[in-house]
């Protein structure tokens, strides 16, 4: 399978860019993937990329919930950083055939590696967690 697995909240989540996902991403962003990726250092761009990469598996995932997942990753698996997640998104774009080039080598040099999968998700992460 042409996907990259990332751990978020102890669940293994498959990042995969399909043609439909990229088309939805471009429609939602109002710009092409190449232009959006140039802005990937922005939180908004990363949130859209994560949203699109998870939509093949989690059909009801919202952009807002994708942002919550990024926050969860940063606070837990990322140890305060989103570099490992950004690298995983870039790799998913590359193996999906949507991006080419050597920028991933620079990202890989500075990003932390995702941890080994510990749990397989049993439910859709789309529902937002309730907070007390």
JSON list of C-alpha atoms in Angstrom, two decimals:
[
{"chain": "A", "resi": 1, "resn": "UNK", "atom": "CA", "xyz": [0.00, 0.00, 0.00]},
{"chain": "A", "resi": 2, "resn": "UNK", "atom": "CA", "xyz": [1.14, 3.48, -0.80]},
{"chain": "A", "resi": 3, "resn": "UNK", "atom": "CA", "xyz": [0.74, 5.04, 2.63]},
{"chain": "A", "resi": 4, "resn": "UNK", "atom": "CA", "xyz": [2.72, 6.13, 5.66]},
{"chain": "A", "resi": 5, "resn": "UNK", "atom": "CA", "xyz": [1.65, 5.17, 9.16]},
{"chain": "A", "resi": 6, "resn": "UNK", "atom": "CA", "xyz": [1.90, 7.65, 12.01]},
{"chain": "A", "resi": 7, "resn": "UNK", "atom": "CA", "xyz": [1.08, 7.22, 15.69]},
{"chain": "A", "resi": 8, "resn": "UNK", "atom": "CA", "xyz": [-1.37, 9.74, 17.16]},
{"chain": "A", "resi": 9, "resn": "UNK", "atom": "CA", "xyz": [-2.72, 9.21, 20.63]},
{"chain": "A", "resi": 10, "resn": "UNK", "atom": "CA", "xyz": [-1.45, 5.64, 20.64]},
{"chain": "A", "resi": 11, "resn": "UNK", "atom": "CA", "xyz": [-3.39, 4.79, 17.46]},
{"chain": "A", "resi": 12, "resn": "UNK", "atom": "CA", "xyz": [-1.77, 3.95, 14.14]},
{"chain": "A", "resi": 13, "resn": "UNK", "atom": "CA", "xyz": [-3.21, 6.23, 11.47]},
{"chain": "A", "resi": 14, "resn": "UNK", "atom": "CA", "xyz": [-2.52, 5.72, 7.76]},
{"chain": "A", "resi": 15, "resn": "UNK", "atom": "CA", "xyz": [-1.59, 8.85, 5.80]},
{"chain": "A", "resi": 16, "resn": "UNK", "atom": "CA", "xyz": [-2.42, 8.29, 2.15]},
{"chain": "A", "resi": 17, "resn": "UNK", "atom": "CA", "xyz": [-2.92, 10.74, -0.69]},
{"chain": "A", "resi": 18, "resn": "UNK", "atom": "CA", "xyz": [-5.36, 9.55, -3.33]},
{"chain": "A", "resi": 19, "resn": "UNK", "atom": "CA", "xyz": [-6.43, 11.55, -6.38]},
{"chain": "A", "resi": 20, "resn": "UNK", "atom": "CA", "xyz": [-9.77, 12.25, -4.73]},
{"chain": "A", "resi": 21, "resn": "UNK", "atom": "CA", "xyz": [-8.06, 13.40, -1.53]},
{"chain": "A", "resi": 22, "resn": "UNK", "atom": "CA", "xyz": [-5.78, 15.78, -3.41]},
{"chain": "A", "resi": 23, "resn": "UNK", "atom": "CA", "xyz": [-8.68, 17.11, -5.48]},
{"chain": "A", "resi": 24, "resn": "UNK", "atom": "CA", "xyz": [-10.72, 17.76, -2.31]},
{"chain": "A", "resi": 25, "resn": "UNK", "atom": "CA", "xyz": [-7.69, 19.38, -0.71]},
{"chain": "A", "resi": 26, "resn": "UNK", "atom": "CA", "xyz": [-7.18, 21.70, -3.68]},
{"chain": "A", "resi": 27, "resn": "UNK", "atom": "CA", "xyz": [-10.88, 22.59, -3.79]},
{"chain": "A", "resi": 28, "resn": "UNK", "atom": "CA", "xyz": [-10.95, 23.29, -0.05]},
{"chain": "A", "resi": 29, "resn": "UNK", "atom": "CA", "xyz": [-7.74, 25.35, -0.16]},
{"chain": "A", "resi": 30, "resn": "UNK", "atom": "CA", "xyz": [-8.63, 27.22, -3.34]},
{"chain": "A", "resi": 31, "resn": "UNK", "atom": "CA", "xyz": [-5.17, 26.53, -4.75]},
{"chain": "A", "resi": 32, "resn": "UNK", "atom": "CA", "xyz": [-3.12, 23.75, -6.29]},
{"chain": "A", "resi": 33, "resn": "UNK", "atom": "CA", "xyz": [-1.16, 21.24, -4.26]},
{"chain": "A", "resi": 34, "resn": "UNK", "atom": "CA", "xyz": [2.21, 22.68, -5.29]},
{"chain": "A", "resi": 35, "resn": "UNK", "atom": "CA", "xyz": [1.24, 26.17, -4.11]},
{"chain": "A", "resi": 36, "resn": "UNK", "atom": "CA", "xyz": [-0.23, 24.79, -0.90]},
{"chain": "A", "resi": 37, "resn": "UNK", "atom": "CA", "xyz": [2.85, 22.71, -0.20]},
{"chain": "A", "resi": 38, "resn": "UNK", "atom": "CA", "xyz": [5.03, 25.80, -0.52]},
{"chain": "A", "resi": 39, "resn": "UNK", "atom": "CA", "xyz": [3.00, 27.11, 2.42]},
{"chain": "A", "resi": 40, "resn": "UNK", "atom": "CA", "xyz": [3.30, 23.83, 4.33]},
{"chain": "A", "resi": 41, "resn": "UNK", "atom": "CA", "xyz": [5.19, 25.48, 7.13]},
{"chain": "A", "resi": 42, "resn": "UNK", "atom": "CA", "xyz": [1.94, 27.21, 8.03]},
{"chain": "A", "resi": 43, "resn": "UNK", "atom": "CA", "xyz": [-0.31, 25.50, 10.55]},
{"chain": "A", "resi": 44, "resn": "UNK", "atom": "CA", "xyz": [-3.32, 25.93, 8.24]},
{"chain": "A", "resi": 45, "resn": "UNK", "atom": "CA", "xyz": [-1.58, 24.17, 5.36]},
{"chain": "A", "resi": 46, "resn": "UNK", "atom": "CA", "xyz": [-0.38, 21.28, 7.52]},
{"chain": "A", "resi": 47, "resn": "UNK", "atom": "CA", "xyz": [-3.88, 20.88, 8.95]},
{"chain": "A", "resi": 48, "resn": "UNK", "atom": "CA", "xyz": [-5.36, 20.61, 5.43]},
{"chain": "A", "resi": 49, "resn": "UNK", "atom": "CA", "xyz": [-2.67, 18.14, 4.37]},
{"chain": "A", "resi": 50, "resn": "UNK", "atom": "CA", "xyz": [-3.30, 15.90, 7.39]},
{"chain": "A", "resi": 51, "resn": "UNK", "atom": "CA", "xyz": [-7.07, 16.14, 6.83]},
{"chain": "A", "resi": 52, "resn": "UNK", "atom": "CA", "xyz": [-6.71, 15.08, 3.18]},
{"chain": "A", "resi": 53, "resn": "UNK", "atom": "CA", "xyz": [-4.25, 12.28, 3.99]},
{"chain": "A", "resi": 54, "resn": "UNK", "atom": "CA", "xyz": [-6.63, 10.70, 6.52]},
{"chain": "A", "resi": 55, "resn": "UNK", "atom": "CA", "xyz": [-9.89, 11.09, 4.54]},
{"chain": "A", "resi": 56, "resn": "UNK", "atom": "CA", "xyz": [-9.45, 7.79, 2.66]},
{"chain": "A", "resi": 57, "resn": "UNK", "atom": "CA", "xyz": [-9.82, 5.98, 5.99]},
{"chain": "A", "resi": 58, "resn": "UNK", "atom": "CA", "xyz": [-11.89, 8.39, 8.09]},
{"chain": "A", "resi": 59, "resn": "UNK", "atom": "CA", "xyz": [-14.59, 9.69, 5.74]},
{"chain": "A", "resi": 60, "resn": "UNK", "atom": "CA", "xyz": [-16.27, 11.99, 8.28]},
{"chain": "A", "resi": 61, "resn": "UNK", "atom": "CA", "xyz": [-13.05, 13.60, 9.51]},
{"chain": "A", "resi": 62, "resn": "UNK", "atom": "CA", "xyz": [-13.34, 17.39, 9.67]},
{"chain": "A", "resi": 63, "resn": "UNK", "atom": "CA", "xyz": [-10.57, 19.92, 9.15]},
{"chain": "A", "resi": 64, "resn": "UNK", "atom": "CA", "xyz": [-11.06, 21.04, 12.77]},
{"chain": "A", "resi": 65, "resn": "UNK", "atom": "CA", "xyz": [-10.62, 17.46, 14.03]},
{"chain": "A", "resi": 66, "resn": "UNK", "atom": "CA", "xyz": [-7.46, 17.12, 11.92]},
{"chain": "A", "resi": 67, "resn": "UNK", "atom": "CA", "xyz": [-6.14, 20.14, 13.83]},
{"chain": "A", "resi": 68, "resn": "UNK", "atom": "CA", "xyz": [-7.01, 18.42, 17.11]},
{"chain": "A", "resi": 69, "resn": "UNK", "atom": "CA", "xyz": [-5.07, 15.35, 15.98]},
{"chain": "A", "resi": 70, "resn": "UNK", "atom": "CA", "xyz": [-2.03, 17.50, 15.14]},
{"chain": "A", "resi": 71, "resn": "UNK", "atom": "CA", "xyz": [-2.22, 19.06, 18.60]},
{"chain": "A", "resi": 72, "resn": "UNK", "atom": "CA", "xyz": [-2.47, 15.61, 20.16]},
{"chain": "A", "resi": 73, "resn": "UNK", "atom": "CA", "xyz": [0.55, 14.43, 18.17]},
{"chain": "A", "resi": 74, "resn": "UNK", "atom": "CA", "xyz": [2.58, 17.48, 19.19]},
{"chain": "A", "resi": 75, "resn": "UNK", "atom": "CA", "xyz": [1.77, 17.06, 22.88]},
{"chain": "A", "resi": 76, "resn": "UNK", "atom": "CA", "xyz": [2.43, 13.31, 22.96]},
{"chain": "A", "resi": 77, "resn": "UNK", "atom": "CA", "xyz": [4.33, 11.48, 20.23]},
{"chain": "A", "resi": 78, "resn": "UNK", "atom": "CA", "xyz": [6.02, 14.63, 18.91]},
{"chain": "A", "resi": 79, "resn": "UNK", "atom": "CA", "xyz": [7.42, 15.68, 22.28]},
{"chain": "A", "resi": 80, "resn": "UNK", "atom": "CA", "xyz": [6.41, 19.29, 21.62]},
{"chain": "A", "resi": 81, "resn": "UNK", "atom": "CA", "xyz": [7.19, 19.25, 17.90]},
{"chain": "A", "resi": 82, "resn": "UNK", "atom": "CA", "xyz": [5.26, 18.55, 14.72]},
{"chain": "A", "resi": 83, "resn": "UNK", "atom": "CA", "xyz": [8.38, 17.82, 12.65]},
{"chain": "A", "resi": 84, "resn": "UNK", "atom": "CA", "xyz": [7.82, 14.05, 12.59]},
{"chain": "A", "resi": 85, "resn": "UNK", "atom": "CA", "xyz": [4.25, 14.52, 11.42]},
{"chain": "A", "resi": 86, "resn": "UNK", "atom": "CA", "xyz": [5.29, 17.00, 8.72]},
{"chain": "A", "resi": 87, "resn": "UNK", "atom": "CA", "xyz": [7.90, 14.52, 7.49]},
{"chain": "A", "resi": 88, "resn": "UNK", "atom": "CA", "xyz": [5.31, 11.72, 7.40]},
{"chain": "A", "resi": 89, "resn": "UNK", "atom": "CA", "xyz": [2.95, 13.92, 5.34]},
{"chain": "A", "resi": 90, "resn": "UNK", "atom": "CA", "xyz": [5.76, 14.73, 2.90]},
{"chain": "A", "resi": 91, "resn": "UNK", "atom": "CA", "xyz": [6.64, 11.04, 2.55]},
{"chain": "A", "resi": 92, "resn": "UNK", "atom": "CA", "xyz": [2.98, 10.15, 1.96]},
{"chain": "A", "resi": 93, "resn": "UNK", "atom": "CA", "xyz": [2.84, 12.74, -0.83]},
{"chain": "A", "resi": 94, "resn": "UNK", "atom": "CA", "xyz": [6.03, 11.33, -2.37]},
{"chain": "A", "resi": 95, "resn": "UNK", "atom": "CA", "xyz": [5.00, 7.67, -2.31]},
{"chain": "A", "resi": 96, "resn": "UNK", "atom": "CA", "xyz": [1.55, 8.66, -3.58]},
{"chain": "A", "resi": 97, "resn": "UNK", "atom": "CA", "xyz": [3.30, 10.12, -6.63]},
{"chain": "A", "resi": 98, "resn": "UNK", "atom": "CA", "xyz": [2.26, 13.72, -5.99]},
{"chain": "A", "resi": 99, "resn": "UNK", "atom": "CA", "xyz": [5.60, 15.33, -5.10]},
{"chain": "A", "resi": 100, "resn": "UNK", "atom": "CA", "xyz": [9.16, 14.86, -6.27]},
{"chain": "A", "resi": 101, "resn": "UNK", "atom": "CA", "xyz": [12.41, 16.44, -5.22]},
{"chain": "A", "resi": 102, "resn": "UNK", "atom": "CA", "xyz": [14.95, 16.36, -2.45]},
{"chain": "A", "resi": 103, "resn": "UNK", "atom": "CA", "xyz": [13.31, 18.58, 0.15]},
{"chain": "A", "resi": 104, "resn": "UNK", "atom": "CA", "xyz": [12.48, 15.50, 2.20]},
{"chain": "A", "resi": 105, "resn": "UNK", "atom": "CA", "xyz": [16.17, 14.94, 2.87]},
{"chain": "A", "resi": 106, "resn": "UNK", "atom": "CA", "xyz": [16.33, 18.29, 4.66]},
{"chain": "A", "resi": 107, "resn": "UNK", "atom": "CA", "xyz": [13.13, 17.51, 6.59]},
{"chain": "A", "resi": 108, "resn": "UNK", "atom": "CA", "xyz": [14.39, 14.07, 7.51]},
{"chain": "A", "resi": 109, "resn": "UNK", "atom": "CA", "xyz": [17.62, 15.50, 8.91]},
{"chain": "A", "resi": 110, "resn": "UNK", "atom": "CA", "xyz": [15.73, 17.66, 11.39]},
{"chain": "A", "resi": 111, "resn": "UNK", "atom": "CA", "xyz": [12.55, 15.67, 12.09]},
{"chain": "A", "resi": 112, "resn": "UNK", "atom": "CA", "xyz": [12.02, 13.15, 14.83]},
{"chain": "A", "resi": 113, "resn": "UNK", "atom": "CA", "xyz": [11.05, 9.68, 13.71]},
{"chain": "A", "resi": 114, "resn": "UNK", "atom": "CA", "xyz": [7.49, 8.45, 14.42]},
{"chain": "A", "resi": 115, "resn": "UNK", "atom": "CA", "xyz": [7.38, 5.83, 17.15]},
{"chain": "A", "resi": 116, "resn": "UNK", "atom": "CA", "xyz": [6.66, 2.16, 16.58]},
{"chain": "A", "resi": 117, "resn": "UNK", "atom": "CA", "xyz": [2.93, 1.39, 16.27]},
{"chain": "A", "resi": 118, "resn": "UNK", "atom": "CA", "xyz": [1.40, 0.22, 19.52]},
{"chain": "A", "resi": 119, "resn": "UNK", "atom": "CA", "xyz": [-2.34, 0.12, 18.83]},
{"chain": "A", "resi": 120, "resn": "UNK", "atom": "CA", "xyz": [-4.54, -0.27, 15.79]},
{"chain": "A", "resi": 121, "resn": "UNK", "atom": "CA", "xyz": [-7.50, 2.13, 15.79]},
{"chain": "A", "resi": 122, "resn": "UNK", "atom": "CA", "xyz": [-10.88, 0.53, 16.15]},
{"chain": "A", "resi": 123, "resn": "UNK", "atom": "CA", "xyz": [-12.98, 3.60, 15.55]},
{"chain": "A", "resi": 124, "resn": "UNK", "atom": "CA", "xyz": [-13.13, 6.73, 13.46]},
{"chain": "A", "resi": 125, "resn": "UNK", "atom": "CA", "xyz": [-11.23, 9.59, 15.14]},
{"chain": "A", "resi": 126, "resn": "UNK", "atom": "CA", "xyz": [-13.66, 12.14, 13.71]},
{"chain": "A", "resi": 127, "resn": "UNK", "atom": "CA", "xyz": [-15.79, 12.77, 16.80]},
{"chain": "A", "resi": 128, "resn": "UNK", "atom": "CA", "xyz": [-14.16, 15.53, 18.79]},
{"chain": "A", "resi": 129, "resn": "UNK", "atom": "CA", "xyz": [-13.16, 14.54, 22.31]},
{"chain": "A", "resi": 130, "resn": "UNK", "atom": "CA", "xyz": [-15.25, 15.97, 25.11]},
{"chain": "A", "resi": 131, "resn": "UNK", "atom": "CA", "xyz": [-13.40, 18.07, 27.61]},
{"chain": "A", "resi": 132, "resn": "UNK", "atom": "CA", "xyz": [-14.23, 18.41, 31.26]}
]
